[in-house]
Short mmCIF file of C-alpha atoms in Angstrom, two decimals:
data_model
loop_
_atom_site.label_atom_id
_atom_site.label_comp_id
_atom_site.label_asym_id
_atom_site.label_seq_id
_atom_site.Cartn_x
_atom_site.Cartn_y
_atom_site.Cartn_z
CA MET A 1 57.30 27.31 81.21
CA THR A 2 57.03 30.52 83.22
CA THR A 3 54.07 32.91 83.18
CA SER A 4 56.08 35.50 81.27
CA GLN A 5 57.04 32.91 78.65
CA ARG A 6 53.41 31.85 78.20
CA ASN A 7 52.52 35.54 77.62
CA GLY A 8 55.24 35.88 74.99
CA GLN A 9 57.35 38.09 77.24
CA ALA A 10 61.04 37.69 77.98
CA PRO A 11 61.80 36.83 81.59
CA GLN A 12 64.41 38.81 83.43
CA SER A 13 67.91 37.34 83.35
CA ASP A 14 68.66 35.18 86.39
CA SER A 15 72.37 36.02 86.34
CA GLY A 16 71.93 38.43 89.23
CA ARG A 17 74.03 41.08 87.47
CA GLN A 18 72.47 44.55 87.52
CA VAL A 19 73.24 47.20 84.92
CA VAL A 20 73.66 50.90 85.67
CA VAL A 21 74.19 54.07 83.66
CA SER A 22 77.41 55.63 84.95
CA GLY A 23 78.26 58.00 82.11
CA ILE A 24 76.42 60.03 79.48
CA GLY A 25 77.90 61.54 76.34
CA LEU A 26 75.52 63.98 74.68
CA LEU A 27 75.93 66.14 71.59
CA THR A 28 72.87 68.01 70.30
CA ALA A 29 71.94 71.40 68.93
CA LEU A 30 71.44 72.43 72.57
CA GLY A 31 75.06 71.87 73.56
CA GLU A 32 77.76 69.45 74.56
CA GLY A 33 77.62 67.08 77.52
CA PRO A 34 74.82 66.00 79.88
CA ASP A 35 74.89 69.11 82.07
CA ALA A 36 74.58 71.66 79.26
CA ASN A 37 71.87 69.63 77.52
CA TRP A 38 69.88 69.01 80.67
CA LYS A 39 69.89 72.67 81.69
CA ALA A 40 68.71 73.66 78.22
CA LEU A 41 65.99 70.99 78.17
CA VAL A 42 64.61 71.97 81.56
CA ALA A 43 64.75 75.66 80.63
CA GLY A 44 62.73 74.99 77.49
CA GLU A 45 65.42 76.18 75.07
CA CYS A 46 65.28 75.19 71.42
CA GLY A 47 68.16 74.39 69.05
CA ILE A 48 66.08 74.21 65.88
CA GLY A 49 66.45 76.85 63.18
CA PRO A 50 67.00 77.38 59.45
CA ILE A 51 69.68 75.06 58.02
CA THR A 52 72.88 77.04 57.38
CA ALA A 53 75.50 74.42 56.41
CA TYR A 54 74.32 74.50 52.77
CA ASP A 55 71.56 75.98 50.64
CA PRO A 56 68.41 74.01 51.59
CA SER A 57 66.09 75.87 49.20
CA PRO A 58 65.45 72.81 46.96
CA LEU A 59 64.14 70.89 49.98
CA GLN A 60 60.60 70.89 51.30
CA THR A 61 61.90 71.03 54.88
CA ARG A 62 64.55 73.67 55.47
CA LEU A 63 64.75 73.50 59.26
CA GLY A 64 67.07 71.46 61.43
CA GLY A 65 68.84 71.14 64.73
CA GLU A 66 72.42 71.92 63.70
CA MET A 67 75.38 71.85 66.06
CA ALA A 68 77.12 75.18 65.60
CA GLY A 69 80.83 75.22 66.35
CA PHE A 70 81.38 71.49 66.78
CA ASP A 71 85.14 70.87 66.53
CA ALA A 72 85.88 67.22 65.83
CA ALA A 73 89.64 67.89 66.08
CA ARG A 74 89.23 67.92 69.87
CA PHE A 75 88.25 64.25 69.81
CA ALA A 76 89.85 62.68 66.71
CA THR A 77 93.35 62.39 65.30
CA LYS A 78 94.30 64.01 61.99
CA ARG A 79 94.36 60.58 60.38
CA GLN A 80 90.88 59.77 61.65
CA LEU A 81 89.55 63.09 60.40
CA ARG A 82 90.71 62.20 56.90
CA THR A 83 88.74 58.95 56.87
CA ILE A 84 85.48 59.50 58.78
CA ASN A 85 82.35 61.45 57.93
CA ARG A 86 80.54 63.86 60.23
CA GLY A 87 78.30 61.21 61.78
CA ASP A 88 81.28 59.07 62.77
CA ARG A 89 82.96 62.16 64.19
CA LEU A 90 79.93 62.80 66.38
CA ALA A 91 80.01 59.21 67.64
CA LEU A 92 83.73 59.40 68.43
CA ALA A 93 83.24 62.64 70.34
CA ALA A 94 80.25 61.33 72.30
CA ALA A 95 82.22 58.23 73.31
CA ARG A 96 84.94 60.43 74.80
CA LEU A 97 82.37 62.58 76.61
CA ALA A 98 80.65 59.48 78.03
CA LEU A 99 83.88 57.91 79.28
CA ASP A 100 85.00 61.17 80.87
CA ASP A 101 81.59 61.65 82.47
CA ALA A 102 81.81 58.13 83.91
CA GLY A 103 85.27 58.84 85.33
CA LEU A 104 86.76 55.83 83.56
CA ALA A 105 90.47 55.90 82.83
CA HIS A 106 91.20 55.43 79.14
CA LYS A 107 94.03 55.78 76.63
CA GLN A 108 93.25 59.40 75.78
CA ALA A 109 93.32 60.35 79.46
CA GLY A 110 96.57 58.62 80.38
CA GLY A 111 95.03 55.23 81.16
CA ASP A 112 95.22 51.82 79.55
CA GLU A 113 93.06 50.09 76.97
CA LEU A 114 89.56 49.30 78.22
CA GLY A 115 90.30 45.71 77.23
CA HIS A 116 88.42 42.50 76.51
CA ARG A 117 85.82 43.03 79.25
CA ALA A 118 84.61 46.20 77.53
CA GLY A 119 82.03 46.24 74.72
CA LEU A 120 80.62 48.66 72.17
CA TYR A 121 77.06 48.72 70.80
CA LEU A 122 76.16 51.49 68.37
CA GLY A 123 73.16 52.43 66.26
CA GLY A 124 73.04 54.83 63.34
CA ASN A 125 71.74 55.58 59.88
CA LYS A 126 75.02 55.89 57.99
CA SER A 127 74.94 54.89 54.34
CA LEU A 128 77.62 57.07 52.72
CA GLY A 129 81.18 58.15 53.31
CA ARG A 130 82.47 61.65 52.62
CA MET A 131 81.08 62.54 49.22
CA GLU A 132 82.80 65.89 48.61
CA GLN A 133 86.07 64.49 47.28
CA LEU A 134 84.30 61.83 45.21
CA ILE A 135 82.08 64.40 43.50
CA ASP A 136 85.11 66.48 42.62
CA GLU A 137 86.98 63.49 41.19
CA LEU A 138 84.01 62.24 39.15
CA LYS A 139 83.87 65.44 37.13
CA VAL A 140 86.42 63.93 34.74
CA ILE A 141 83.94 61.35 33.45
CA ARG A 142 81.37 63.92 32.34
CA ARG A 143 80.98 64.11 28.57
CA PRO A 144 80.43 67.46 26.79
CA ASP A 145 76.69 66.65 26.60
CA GLY A 146 76.55 66.16 30.37
CA THR A 147 76.19 62.38 30.40
CA ALA A 148 78.54 60.07 32.32
CA ASP A 149 81.28 58.18 30.49
CA LEU A 150 81.18 54.91 32.46
CA ALA A 151 83.70 53.28 30.12
CA HIS A 152 86.22 55.95 31.13
CA LEU A 153 85.41 55.27 34.79
CA ALA A 154 85.96 51.54 34.26
CA ARG A 155 89.37 52.12 32.65
CA HIS A 156 90.65 54.74 35.08
CA GLY A 157 88.64 54.07 38.23
CA ASP A 158 91.69 53.40 40.39
CA ALA A 159 92.95 56.92 39.70
CA ILE A 160 89.53 58.57 39.93
CA MET A 161 88.03 56.99 43.06
CA PRO A 162 89.45 58.21 46.40
CA PRO A 163 91.43 55.22 47.75
CA LEU A 164 89.55 54.99 51.04
CA PHE A 165 86.09 55.96 49.80
CA PHE A 166 84.48 52.56 50.40
CA VAL A 167 86.19 52.17 53.77
CA GLU A 168 84.94 55.61 54.82
CA GLY A 169 81.43 54.59 53.84
CA LEU A 170 81.26 51.42 55.92
CA PRO A 171 78.14 51.72 58.13
CA ALA A 172 80.00 50.44 61.19
CA GLY A 173 82.98 52.76 60.75
CA ALA A 174 82.41 54.37 64.14
CA VAL A 175 82.60 50.95 65.81
CA PHE A 176 86.13 50.48 64.44
CA ASN A 177 87.31 53.98 65.29
CA ILE A 178 85.99 54.01 68.86
CA SER A 179 87.25 50.47 69.51
CA GLN A 180 90.72 51.35 68.23
CA THR A 181 90.87 54.67 70.07
CA TYR A 182 89.95 53.25 73.47
CA GLY A 183 91.16 49.67 73.18
CA ILE A 184 87.71 48.08 73.36
CA ARG A 185 88.35 44.41 72.62
CA GLY A 186 85.12 42.80 73.81
CA SER A 187 81.78 42.25 72.10
CA SER A 188 80.64 44.89 69.61
CA THR A 189 77.64 45.30 67.32
CA PHE A 190 76.25 47.93 64.94
CA PHE A 191 72.50 48.46 64.40
CA ALA A 192 71.32 50.25 61.28
CA GLY A 193 68.04 52.12 61.36
CA TYR A 194 66.30 55.14 62.76
CA ALA A 195 65.35 55.93 66.37
CA ASP A 196 65.08 52.21 67.06
CA ALA A 197 68.75 51.64 66.16
CA GLY A 198 70.30 53.49 69.09
CA ALA A 199 67.65 52.16 71.50
CA ASN A 200 68.29 48.58 70.38
CA ALA A 201 72.00 49.17 70.88
CA VAL A 202 71.36 50.20 74.49
CA GLY A 203 69.04 47.25 75.12
CA ARG A 204 71.39 44.68 73.65
CA ALA A 205 74.31 46.19 75.56
CA MET A 206 72.31 45.82 78.77
CA ARG A 207 71.81 42.14 78.01
CA ALA A 208 75.53 41.70 77.34
CA VAL A 209 76.40 43.09 80.77
CA ARG A 210 73.66 41.05 82.42
CA ARG A 211 74.91 37.82 80.87
CA GLY A 212 78.48 38.54 81.88
CA ASP A 213 79.75 39.06 78.33
CA ALA A 214 81.12 42.46 79.42
CA ASP A 215 81.56 44.53 82.55
CA VAL A 216 81.42 47.93 80.90
CA VAL A 217 79.88 48.91 77.57
CA ILE A 218 79.53 52.09 75.53
CA ALA A 219 76.11 52.06 73.89
CA GLY A 220 73.84 54.44 72.01
CA GLY A 221 73.22 56.12 68.69
CA TYR A 222 74.31 59.00 66.47
CA ASP A 223 73.42 60.65 63.17
CA ASP A 224 74.31 63.59 60.94
CA ALA A 225 70.61 63.91 60.14
CA THR A 226 70.78 67.53 58.95
CA SER A 227 73.43 66.81 56.29
CA TRP A 228 72.39 67.29 52.68
CA TRP A 229 72.61 63.54 52.00
CA SER A 230 70.39 62.61 54.94
CA MET A 231 67.93 65.40 54.26
CA THR A 232 67.41 64.39 50.64
CA LEU A 233 66.24 61.00 51.91
CA LEU A 234 64.09 62.20 54.81
CA ASP A 235 62.60 65.03 52.76
CA ARG A 236 60.93 62.55 50.41
CA LEU A 237 59.44 60.23 53.00
CA GLY A 238 56.61 62.48 54.11
CA VAL A 239 57.57 62.41 57.80
CA LEU A 240 58.99 65.95 58.10
CA THR A 241 57.09 69.19 58.55
CA THR A 242 56.97 71.64 55.65
CA ARG A 243 55.95 74.54 57.91
CA ASN A 244 59.27 76.32 57.59
CA ASP A 245 57.49 79.59 58.34
CA LEU A 246 56.92 78.46 61.94
CA GLY A 247 60.63 78.18 62.73
CA GLN A 248 61.16 76.83 66.25
CA ALA A 249 57.43 76.21 66.63
CA ALA A 250 57.27 73.86 63.62
CA TYR A 251 57.90 70.61 65.51
CA ARG A 252 54.87 70.01 67.73
CA PRO A 253 54.25 66.35 68.67
CA PHE A 254 50.77 65.39 69.89
CA ASP A 255 49.46 68.87 69.03
CA ARG A 256 46.34 69.31 66.88
CA ASP A 257 48.37 71.36 64.40
CA ARG A 258 51.34 69.01 64.06
CA SER A 259 52.64 68.41 60.55
CA GLY A 260 55.77 66.26 60.94
CA GLY A 261 59.18 66.26 62.52
CA VAL A 262 62.41 68.24 62.14
CA PRO A 263 65.79 66.46 61.94
CA GLY A 264 68.66 67.21 64.28
CA GLU A 265 72.28 66.09 64.23
CA GLY A 266 73.94 64.68 67.31
CA ALA A 267 74.85 61.66 69.38
CA ALA A 268 73.78 60.06 72.65
CA LEU A 269 76.08 57.40 74.07
CA LEU A 270 75.82 55.83 77.53
CA VAL A 271 78.35 54.01 79.65
CA LEU A 272 76.66 50.91 81.05
CA GLU A 273 78.38 49.03 83.87
CA GLU A 274 77.83 46.05 86.08
CA LYS A 275 76.50 47.68 89.23
CA GLN A 276 78.92 46.22 91.78
CA SER A 277 81.88 47.11 89.61
CA ALA A 278 80.64 50.70 89.35
CA LEU A 279 80.06 50.91 93.11
CA ARG A 280 83.54 49.59 93.87
CA ARG A 281 85.17 52.39 91.94
CA GLY A 282 82.86 55.01 93.47
CA ALA A 283 81.12 55.88 90.22
CA ARG A 284 78.15 58.22 90.08
CA ILE A 285 75.09 56.23 89.03
CA TYR A 286 72.41 58.07 87.08
CA ALA A 287 69.98 55.16 86.86
CA GLU A 288 69.64 51.42 86.58
CA LEU A 289 68.71 49.96 83.21
CA THR A 290 66.20 47.30 84.12
CA GLY A 291 64.11 46.39 81.08
CA TYR A 292 64.24 46.04 77.31
CA GLY A 293 61.50 45.10 74.87
CA ALA A 294 60.97 45.26 71.13
CA GLY A 295 58.12 44.81 68.67
CA HIS A 296 57.10 45.52 65.09
CA ASP A 297 54.02 47.04 63.44
CA ALA A 298 54.37 44.79 60.37
CA ARG A 299 52.88 47.40 58.05
CA THR A 300 54.14 48.92 54.80
CA PRO A 301 56.49 51.81 55.65
CA PRO A 302 56.52 54.67 56.31
CA ALA A 303 52.96 54.27 57.65
CA SER A 304 52.86 53.01 61.23
CA ASP A 305 50.10 50.93 62.76
CA PRO A 306 47.20 53.15 63.92
CA GLU A 307 47.06 51.25 67.20
CA GLY A 308 50.83 51.08 67.64
CA ARG A 309 50.74 47.31 68.13
CA GLY A 310 54.52 46.95 67.80
CA LEU A 311 55.15 49.62 70.43
CA ALA A 312 52.50 48.17 72.77
CA ARG A 313 54.29 44.83 72.64
CA ALA A 314 57.67 46.49 73.24
CA VAL A 315 56.35 48.33 76.30
CA ARG A 316 54.78 45.21 77.81
CA ARG A 317 57.96 43.20 77.27
CA SER A 318 60.17 45.91 78.72
CA LEU A 319 58.07 46.29 81.87
CA ALA A 320 57.90 42.51 82.32
CA ASP A 321 61.68 42.32 81.92
CA ALA A 322 62.11 45.02 84.57
CA ARG A 323 59.38 43.57 86.78
CA VAL A 324 57.79 47.02 86.97
CA ALA A 325 54.03 47.51 87.11
CA PRO A 326 52.46 50.23 84.92
CA ASP A 327 51.21 52.04 88.05
CA ASP A 328 54.81 52.41 89.24
CA LEU A 329 55.96 54.36 86.19
CA GLY A 330 56.82 57.99 86.85
CA TYR A 331 57.88 59.22 83.41
CA ILE A 332 57.71 58.32 79.73
CA ALA A 333 60.17 59.81 77.25
CA ALA A 334 57.97 59.62 74.17
CA ASP A 335 59.13 59.02 70.62
CA GLY A 336 57.09 62.05 69.51
CA ALA A 337 57.40 61.71 65.75
CA GLY A 338 55.09 64.67 65.19
CA THR A 339 53.18 62.95 62.37
CA ARG A 340 49.41 62.63 62.36
CA LEU A 341 49.34 58.84 62.40
CA GLY A 342 52.53 58.27 64.35
CA ASP A 343 51.54 60.27 67.43
CA ARG A 344 48.06 58.76 67.56
CA GLY A 345 49.54 55.28 67.27
CA GLU A 346 52.00 55.99 70.07
CA ALA A 347 49.27 57.23 72.39
CA ALA A 348 47.08 54.23 71.53
CA ALA A 349 49.96 51.85 72.23
CA LEU A 350 50.52 53.36 75.67
CA ARG A 351 46.84 53.06 76.53
CA THR A 352 46.87 49.42 75.40
CA ALA A 353 50.06 48.51 77.26
CA LEU A 354 49.52 50.51 80.45
CA GLY A 355 45.75 50.35 80.85
CA THR A 356 44.32 52.89 83.29
CA ALA A 357 47.84 53.97 84.32
CA ALA A 358 48.33 55.60 80.91
CA GLY A 359 46.34 58.63 82.02
CA SER A 360 48.46 59.37 85.06
CA VAL A 361 52.08 58.84 83.91
CA PRO A 362 53.82 62.10 82.90
CA VAL A 363 54.78 62.03 79.20
CA SER A 364 57.02 64.36 77.21
CA ALA A 365 59.09 64.48 74.03
CA VAL A 366 62.31 66.49 73.81
CA LYS A 367 62.68 66.32 70.01
CA PRO A 368 61.09 69.77 69.49
CA GLN A 369 64.17 71.13 71.29
CA THR A 370 66.94 69.02 69.78
CA GLY A 371 65.40 67.91 66.51
CA HIS A 372 64.95 64.23 65.69
CA LEU A 373 68.39 62.62 65.96
CA VAL A 374 67.15 59.76 63.73
CA GLY A 375 69.67 56.95 64.50
CA GLY A 376 70.37 58.60 67.85
CA GLY A 377 66.77 59.46 68.76
CA GLY A 378 66.03 56.43 70.92
CA ALA A 379 69.36 56.64 72.74
CA LEU A 380 68.66 60.32 73.44
CA ASN A 381 65.41 59.31 75.13
CA ALA A 382 67.32 56.80 77.25
CA ALA A 383 69.74 59.53 78.31
CA VAL A 384 66.88 61.94 79.07
CA SER A 385 65.14 59.27 81.16
CA ALA A 386 68.32 58.63 83.15
CA LEU A 387 68.75 62.35 83.77
CA ALA A 388 65.11 62.76 84.80
CA LEU A 389 65.50 59.98 87.37
CA HIS A 390 68.78 61.47 88.57
CA HIS A 391 67.57 65.06 88.91
CA GLY A 392 63.95 64.42 89.88
CA VAL A 393 62.63 66.68 87.11
CA VAL A 394 60.57 65.85 84.02
CA PRO A 395 61.13 68.09 80.96
CA ALA A 396 58.18 69.47 79.02
CA THR A 397 57.11 69.01 75.40
CA LEU A 398 57.73 72.25 73.54
CA ASN A 399 55.00 73.66 71.26
CA LEU A 400 52.26 71.41 72.64
CA ASP A 401 49.57 74.10 72.82
CA ARG A 402 46.41 72.16 71.95
CA THR A 403 46.55 68.42 72.53
CA ASP A 404 44.96 66.21 69.88
CA PRO A 405 42.11 64.44 71.75
CA LYS A 406 43.23 61.15 70.21
CA CYS A 407 46.66 61.69 71.78
CA ALA A 408 45.28 62.36 75.26
CA LEU A 409 47.80 61.42 77.97
CA ASP A 410 49.32 63.19 80.98
CA HIS A 411 51.47 65.42 78.77
CA VAL A 412 53.96 67.71 80.50
CA ARG A 413 53.36 71.07 78.83
CA GLY A 414 54.62 74.60 79.25
CA SER A 415 57.46 74.02 81.70
CA ALA A 416 59.36 71.21 83.36
CA ARG A 417 57.62 69.39 86.19
CA GLU A 418 59.26 68.74 89.56
CA SER A 419 58.93 65.04 90.28
CA ARG A 420 60.65 62.06 91.84
CA PRO A 421 59.95 59.25 89.37
CA ARG A 422 61.08 55.80 90.45
CA HIS A 423 60.84 54.25 87.01
CA ALA A 424 60.86 55.64 83.48
CA LEU A 425 60.23 54.38 79.96
CA ALA A 426 62.30 55.51 76.97
CA LEU A 427 60.51 54.86 73.66
CA ALA A 428 61.74 54.68 70.09
CA ARG A 429 60.06 53.86 66.79
CA GLY A 430 61.62 53.18 63.41
CA ILE A 431 60.29 54.30 60.08
CA GLU A 432 59.83 50.68 58.98
CA GLY A 433 57.66 49.64 61.93
CA GLN A 434 60.30 48.82 64.51
CA ALA A 435 59.55 49.73 68.13
CA VAL A 436 61.75 49.63 71.22
CA ALA A 437 61.06 50.37 74.90
CA LEU A 438 63.70 50.67 77.61
CA THR A 439 62.85 50.73 81.31
CA LEU A 440 65.12 52.67 83.64
CA SER A 441 64.86 52.83 87.42
CA ARG A 442 66.16 55.08 90.16
CA PRO A 443 69.22 53.45 91.77
CA SER A 444 68.29 51.37 94.80
#
């Protein structure tokens, strides 16, 4: 038994295959693509504002990071548009952006299918298909007194229910549509959850490439978190801010005056490749993905552990997997939930896992600029970490004016910090106690 096994940590794969990030597909309220998003992040721009897609007045939280002007018709066929909801559309678009950014030939760009050596690992929070048509059709079962006539629905359901409603609502619908569009015939998996879902997708995709199950993988997360259906769920969980009066200043992780998060719609998908394969085709390499760890708070949701024990375990496992010492870390992309307990638990977990190094590693959270992408939040942090390593700049945490003493770390505040980090951590926490940490390294 190895030392890492005795400590409950996963040893690094001995396959010798290294995994790199060669493409990034980003869609957030800040813009489309890695370049537009990175410029906006470094400049301190904010995409959060009052929700405009519908009347949010019945909700406690009426702010969100909406993507104005997103045109799914640029990325999906007419047939696909008739059978996929907005979240799936975001995923399909981000996949195209990631492949184009990686310079990989594909069916939509005049190439061939990506084939059986390509994989797809996605995370999201999808639970419903397109509800608009269903609501319209179900009006016929309403009695004069306003109650539902379920007997009528049972007799005439085939004529009332949209024929593809249940297919549209399949959680893994984006996996099918992306696989079909680009001819991805290798391993594929869908992870349901919150920020942890997209991060787990990236970590498991890394393992697939390491093991030799695939040579190239699209991995990440997506969510239409500002939709009415998503907001009605999040609004009742007590994790969102109700300070609508603060507008863009409402989301303030680690700040003394924080009061919860703000959702944002979007997607963050990465192209992961076996390093030698990427080098042979002359690909640009943003970063190497070197470590993956996971843990769980094992507490009743939505309360997280005050000491962040699940996250501490995830960080230790990820660093052990990457064979990176805490003192060698140069950046941490924090989960930054913005809740009283969540932020304190995250800071405590980093102090537990990193020891004395926790006070000297630059930390920031970009969610106050994009909104919390929920199922895509962890994958967004992975993309931000890769871009920070690539550009040598660490973005700041917006709205962090007065740090909570119990959240004391080396927070990057005010403006982006010039740096040359060698290694970075991307963190993600789920609302049910899940925690994921990804270690990324500057290409050697």
